[in-house]
XYZ file of C-alpha atoms in Angstrom:
440
model
C -0.074 -0.063 -0.122
C 2.963 2.393 0.924
C 4.288 1.964 -2.470
C 0.747 2.390 -3.955
C 0.184 5.675 -2.044
C 3.813 6.937 -3.268
C 3.345 6.350 -6.967
C 0.052 8.352 -6.726
C 1.979 10.872 -4.983
C 4.553 11.386 -7.199
C 2.199 11.175 -10.161
C -0.057 14.019 -9.021
C 3.030 15.937 -8.204
C 4.260 15.427 -11.592
C 1.156 16.318 -13.485
C 0.654 19.193 -11.667
C -0.365 22.448 -14.067
C -0.189 20.170 -17.172
C -2.777 20.816 -19.339
C -3.138 17.189 -20.750
C -1.706 13.766 -19.351
C -3.344 10.568 -18.168
C -6.495 10.388 -16.824
C -7.408 9.943 -12.986
C -9.946 7.672 -11.263
C -10.358 9.213 -8.258
C -11.692 7.547 -5.306
C -13.628 10.490 -3.127
C -15.025 10.074 0.274
C -17.362 12.857 2.143
C -15.742 15.894 3.527
C -16.180 14.766 7.241
C -13.027 12.247 6.305
C -13.768 9.915 9.225
C -11.981 6.594 9.322
C -15.001 5.434 7.249
C -14.482 8.187 4.473
C -10.589 7.581 5.056
C -10.450 4.136 4.819
C -12.939 3.185 1.825
C -10.999 5.424 -0.238
C -7.562 4.035 0.473
C -8.564 0.282 -0.052
C -11.043 0.657 -2.963
C -8.544 2.694 -4.801
C -5.966 0.086 -4.345
C -8.177 -2.514 -5.204
C -9.265 -0.707 -8.543
C -5.407 -0.185 -9.331
C -4.678 -3.885 -8.923
C -8.083 -4.909 -11.010
C -8.525 -2.574 -13.705
C -6.826 -3.673 -17.208
C -6.372 0.133 -18.301
C -2.985 1.058 -17.270
C -3.104 4.883 -18.431
C -5.460 5.487 -15.818
C -4.116 6.015 -12.449
C -6.422 5.345 -9.471
C -5.904 7.736 -6.772
C -7.446 7.881 -3.264
C -8.198 11.843 -2.554
C -9.084 12.658 0.920
C -11.572 15.020 1.458
C -9.965 17.659 3.623
C -6.674 19.770 3.117
C -3.673 18.545 4.357
C -3.523 20.651 7.219
C -6.564 19.385 8.757
C -5.673 15.473 9.009
C -3.925 15.923 12.707
C -7.947 17.088 13.778
C -8.670 13.326 12.679
C -6.620 11.958 15.489
C -8.182 8.438 15.397
C -7.216 8.593 11.488
C -3.678 9.409 12.210
C -3.596 6.926 14.873
C -4.862 4.078 12.505
C -2.323 4.900 9.811
C 0.583 4.570 12.117
C -0.864 1.241 13.247
C -1.129 -0.309 9.965
C 2.462 1.108 8.899
C 1.184 3.709 6.361
C 2.728 6.947 6.021
C 0.487 9.903 6.084
C 3.337 11.710 3.874
C 1.853 9.811 0.932
C -1.824 10.633 1.400
C -3.601 13.156 -1.407
C -5.660 15.638 0.067
C -8.270 17.911 -1.608
C -5.852 20.768 -1.819
C -3.223 19.042 -3.733
C -5.202 18.073 -6.635
C -7.608 20.283 -8.799
C -10.436 18.130 -9.665
C -12.153 21.071 -11.722
C -9.499 21.398 -14.013
C -9.165 17.778 -14.387
C -12.518 17.380 -15.185
C -12.358 20.459 -17.850
C -9.554 18.853 -19.208
C -11.272 15.710 -19.678
C -8.884 13.725 -17.358
C -11.159 12.992 -14.325
C -13.525 9.696 -13.382
C -14.893 10.018 -10.042
C -16.090 7.042 -7.523
C -17.710 8.146 -4.682
C -17.640 6.416 -1.247
C -19.454 7.008 1.987
C -21.395 9.475 -0.120
C -23.773 9.090 -2.733
C -24.560 12.955 -4.139
C -21.922 15.661 -4.415
C -22.502 19.051 -2.351
C -23.254 21.880 -4.327
C -19.763 23.384 -4.639
C -18.550 20.383 -6.819
C -21.416 20.310 -8.911
C -19.360 20.648 -11.925
C -17.831 17.158 -11.191
C -21.065 15.541 -11.510
C -20.159 14.204 -15.247
C -17.661 12.428 -13.533
C -18.920 10.329 -11.207
C -18.840 6.819 -12.877
C -19.380 4.634 -9.588
C -21.036 5.294 -6.245
C -20.356 3.032 -3.065
C -22.149 4.140 -0.039
C -24.200 3.451 3.420
C -26.248 6.382 3.843
C -30.143 6.966 2.503
C -30.217 7.470 -1.319
C -29.836 10.583 -2.747
C -29.000 10.145 -6.292
C -30.794 9.544 -9.360
C -29.947 6.278 -10.991
C -28.028 6.254 -14.026
C -27.026 3.597 -16.361
C -23.615 4.737 -16.843
C -22.817 5.177 -12.775
C -23.369 1.654 -10.752
C -24.615 2.582 -7.455
C -24.203 0.034 -4.416
C -25.807 1.631 -1.392
C -26.849 -0.283 1.099
C -27.966 0.115 5.047
C -25.098 -1.241 6.695
C -22.993 0.124 9.719
C -20.180 1.094 7.404
C -19.157 1.644 4.032
C -16.115 -0.278 4.634
C -18.215 -3.250 4.876
C -19.285 -3.216 1.119
C -15.912 -2.362 0.146
C -14.544 -5.608 2.209
C -17.361 -7.334 0.407
C -16.243 -6.148 -2.970
C -12.847 -7.339 -1.879
C -13.796 -10.718 -0.700
C -15.838 -11.792 -3.757
C -14.253 -10.244 -6.727
C -10.584 -9.869 -5.656
C -9.914 -11.931 -2.575
C -6.122 -11.952 -3.691
C -5.558 -8.290 -3.476
C -6.930 -8.208 0.278
C -3.629 -8.852 2.539
C -3.079 -8.210 6.378
C -2.511 -4.186 5.752
C -5.988 -3.791 3.941
C -7.743 -5.945 6.439
C -6.576 -3.920 9.519
C -7.789 -0.622 8.137
C -10.906 -2.480 6.925
C -11.490 -4.628 10.168
C -10.893 -1.237 12.642
C -13.120 1.040 10.481
C -16.031 -1.431 10.472
C -15.208 -2.043 14.516
C -15.556 1.540 14.921
C -18.857 2.448 13.254
C -20.310 -0.509 14.395
C -19.278 0.363 18.339
C -17.384 -2.539 18.988
C -20.276 -4.834 17.031
C -22.696 -4.229 20.058
C -26.246 -4.512 19.234
C -27.371 -1.843 21.726
C -25.723 0.926 20.137
C -28.055 0.233 16.937
C -25.569 0.656 14.497
C -24.293 -3.088 13.232
C -26.180 -5.349 10.861
C -25.902 -8.861 9.779
C -23.680 -7.965 6.791
C -21.357 -5.978 9.255
C -21.162 -8.905 11.253
C -20.747 -11.367 8.415
C -17.448 -9.666 6.949
C -16.252 -8.821 10.451
C -16.210 -12.270 10.890
C -14.513 -13.164 7.358
C -11.747 -10.906 8.204
C -11.136 -12.720 11.401
C -11.273 -15.961 9.992
C -8.859 -15.278 7.014
C -6.894 -13.009 9.356
C -6.098 -14.669 12.975
C -3.140 -12.298 13.887
C -5.928 -9.208 13.593
C -5.562 -7.210 16.957
C -8.627 -8.622 19.737
C -11.902 -6.584 19.076
C -12.038 -4.898 21.938
C -8.196 -3.980 22.411
C -8.439 -2.219 19.043
C -11.988 -0.927 19.768
C -10.720 0.571 22.876
C -7.376 2.387 21.182
C -9.374 3.763 18.625
C -11.912 5.243 20.969
C -9.099 6.459 23.195
C -7.507 8.368 20.340
C -10.683 9.866 19.151
C -12.162 10.626 22.233
C -8.382 12.047 23.892
C -8.075 9.729 26.430
C -4.624 9.987 26.162
C -1.315 9.298 28.150
C -2.116 5.587 27.561
C 1.433 3.713 27.037
C -0.301 1.487 24.175
C -0.935 4.744 22.136
C 2.322 6.404 22.098
C 3.517 4.136 19.157
C 6.919 6.816 19.032
C 7.620 10.320 19.769
C 5.753 11.343 16.553
C 2.395 9.614 17.625
C 2.893 11.456 20.848
C 3.024 14.597 19.102
C 0.172 13.992 17.082
C -2.270 12.624 19.933
C -1.655 16.342 21.603
C -3.705 17.679 18.815
C -6.385 15.942 20.343
C -9.507 17.550 21.417
C -8.180 18.872 24.893
C -5.532 20.902 22.999
C -7.606 22.125 20.407
C -9.077 25.961 20.146
C -12.696 26.606 19.703
C -12.756 26.627 15.985
C -10.386 23.227 15.532
C -12.700 21.792 17.428
C -16.039 22.699 15.716
C -14.168 21.986 12.218
C -12.969 18.696 13.837
C -15.867 16.675 12.483
C -18.706 19.380 10.925
C -21.392 18.832 7.823
C -23.156 22.067 6.582
C -26.644 22.410 5.168
C -28.243 25.347 3.376
C -31.518 26.770 2.407
C -32.797 30.289 3.396
C -30.932 29.661 6.420
C -27.348 28.338 6.674
C -26.704 25.493 9.535
C -23.701 23.776 10.360
C -23.569 20.421 12.849
C -20.614 20.252 14.594
C -19.876 17.015 16.567
C -18.114 17.362 19.676
C -16.440 14.755 22.014
C -16.421 15.935 25.559
C -19.710 16.796 27.473
C -21.793 19.786 26.743
C -21.356 21.584 29.489
C -17.680 21.270 29.889
C -17.533 22.824 26.204
C -19.814 25.722 27.176
C -17.576 26.929 30.144
C -14.809 27.564 27.515
C -13.494 31.396 27.793
C -14.708 33.969 25.628
C -16.916 30.978 23.734
C -19.758 33.178 22.840
C -17.570 35.382 20.652
C -15.883 32.541 19.482
C -19.233 30.899 18.056
C -20.068 34.061 16.603
C -16.912 34.771 14.828
C -16.815 31.089 13.526
C -20.697 31.585 12.346
C -19.776 34.701 10.641
C -16.886 33.429 8.671
C -18.726 30.795 7.398
C -21.619 32.474 6.878
C -23.680 30.808 9.189
C -27.391 31.500 10.507
C -27.161 28.536 13.093
C -24.517 26.420 14.584
C -25.998 22.901 16.246
C -23.250 21.434 18.513
C -23.889 17.586 19.043
C -21.723 15.993 21.663
C -20.852 12.616 22.578
C -19.372 11.933 25.750
C -19.421 8.061 27.725
C -20.038 7.238 31.450
C -17.692 4.942 33.374
C -19.877 2.014 32.530
C -19.049 2.585 28.958
C -22.598 3.822 28.136
C -22.821 6.837 25.433
C -24.463 10.311 26.526
C -25.810 12.561 23.877
C -26.140 16.292 24.454
C -27.399 19.088 22.041
C -26.664 22.847 21.995
C -28.157 25.231 19.551
C -26.232 28.727 19.086
C -27.365 31.677 17.095
C -27.459 35.335 17.978
C -31.236 35.634 16.316
C -33.680 34.371 19.057
C -36.472 33.687 16.167
C -33.585 31.627 14.417
C -32.716 29.499 17.636
C -36.553 29.197 18.920
C -37.671 28.155 15.624
C -35.240 24.994 15.178
C -35.249 24.121 18.756
C -39.319 24.088 18.898
C -39.118 21.992 15.912
C -36.544 19.148 16.879
C -38.041 19.172 20.679
C -41.095 18.096 19.052
C -39.520 15.823 15.978
C -40.948 11.950 15.897
C -39.001 10.233 13.483
C -36.729 10.126 15.451
C -37.641 11.123 18.409
C -34.679 12.742 20.234
C -35.994 13.350 23.496
C -34.563 16.551 24.295
C -34.674 17.805 27.787
C -33.514 21.258 28.531
C -30.630 21.614 30.636
C -28.966 24.924 31.832
C -26.577 27.424 29.500
C -24.695 29.983 30.883
C -25.180 32.017 27.102
C -27.866 33.949 26.313
C -27.629 32.683 22.730
C -27.108 29.086 23.566
C -29.544 27.014 23.810
C -28.598 23.331 25.604
C -30.264 20.195 25.811
C -29.630 16.449 27.433
C -30.484 14.177 24.318
C -32.431 11.036 25.870
C -32.446 8.863 22.182
C -28.825 8.362 22.665
C -29.258 6.022 19.263
C -29.673 9.180 17.369
C -26.726 10.434 15.524
C -26.091 13.376 13.565
C -26.710 10.893 10.723
C -30.423 10.860 12.096
C -30.382 14.923 12.807
C -29.438 15.818 9.359
C -32.454 14.685 8.019
C -34.490 16.592 10.562
C -33.010 19.631 10.114
C -33.349 19.274 6.357
C -36.935 18.610 6.988
C -37.058 22.203 8.985
C -35.453 23.714 6.011
C -37.864 22.622 3.628
C -40.890 23.440 5.876
C -39.543 26.806 6.248
C -38.875 27.341 2.528
C -42.422 26.115 1.854
C -40.675 23.201 -0.375
C -42.133 20.156 -0.701
C -41.117 16.928 1.261
C -39.667 15.573 -2.083
C -37.269 18.548 -2.562
C -33.958 18.593 -1.090
C -32.303 21.150 1.040
C -29.135 22.072 -0.445
C -26.140 20.199 1.124
C -23.348 22.954 1.345
C -20.269 21.422 2.138
C -18.405 24.009 0.498
C -14.548 24.542 1.069
C -14.184 26.178 4.290
C -11.805 29.078 4.162
C -8.598 28.840 5.874
C -8.272 30.567 9.177
C -6.934 34.207 9.164
C -4.974 35.559 11.569
C -7.276 37.670 13.320
C -10.459 35.506 13.152
C -12.354 37.340 15.753
C -14.322 39.952 14.314
C -16.600 42.245 15.920
C -19.946 42.418 15.189
C -21.976 38.910 13.715
C -23.980 38.533 10.875
C -26.883 37.133 12.656
C -27.877 40.278 14.682
C -30.499 41.299 12.148
C -32.033 37.776 12.616
C -33.031 35.351 9.835
C -35.454 36.344 6.784
C -39.215 36.874 8.784
C -41.474 34.030 8.459
C -45.012 34.426 10.274
C -45.595 32.199 13.638
C -48.674 31.069 12.143
C -47.160 29.795 8.954
C -44.362 28.073 10.601
C -46.375 26.140 12.863
C -48.876 24.961 10.119
C -46.191 23.870 7.967
C -44.499 21.639 11.415
C -48.460 20.555 11.904
C -48.470 19.119 8.313
C -45.110 17.547 8.919
C -45.412 16.172 12.573
C -49.210 15.970 13.184
C -48.656 14.058 16.830
């Protein structure tokens, strides 16, 4: 795998700025670039390189983040090191101009862990030749683009299935460790109570274990990745070397507010622009950060957000998940409308119970339904935007995973774009729309 990644890196560097050359078959995950997106991209691109007969086309895994953002994903870095892969050979979104390749007719695109491109990448749509994903299907079928979409716990499960059945000779210990760790993480160590694992996930975890008996024990590997992601640092088994120790220092406790919000964030846009950031600590602890409200305002200003949703997950001593939710907006109507909608949500119910917030512009909740992850929250927010915008259920709110600009030297600015409030809508009209969508 390292040789493959090194070859990809060299080829991309050699083609930089050239108007012509060999085509690229890019395997692209989503912009959260979590373990699932990263590993699915790496492994599937490697699979294509070993099974496609066209030597003129270079299969390339591309991480859908900037190079400088990798350190924010400490569990990704940890797994790469555990598998013996060098982050130096990875390719990132800011290192390959997909739009230029598309204009030159040199781009083929396979989407993994996503099945539609965000509006910012709409010009790349014609280059999509395949989709492998485990989210709800939003893509229109096309004869020229095979689609594999199944509701499993991890996209890596579908990639594993492809290798096991189509190219078992390609699957080695290194790839198996990447896939195995990712499925365990996404499926919460295969615990049925977490509501993530499916029969197919279990089938292919068992298949990997049977073929590669030297894979790490499930519990130990899951705990190590859990520690890396949730910043339970200082454990000897996490410190693979001095570099790894330095990387682990970039986990949540050492991040500034903006980095914590960017670490795992997705955006939505309709008449309101929203973002949902996942935090890996109790919401009460996050709300105690010094100058937090000014930092949230600055963050929203920079990204043009009307509302920021904070979705926190932490764990009790008994390893039970605790989810909490907070909504920030300087516009009280905006904050209250979304809060009211989520409080009344029924598919799924979030079971929100208000908790104390030290900030006037932040509404905070304990989320009783611990199984309702961001994957379940995003459709609710899309429903809110459709209702607010007067759209039908079948119309999609725009996913706006646009490129987030680099942090300027002085990101704290005076004023906030939300002070004037969101576009007006009468309380009666909004109530009527909500009643139609949630009659209970």
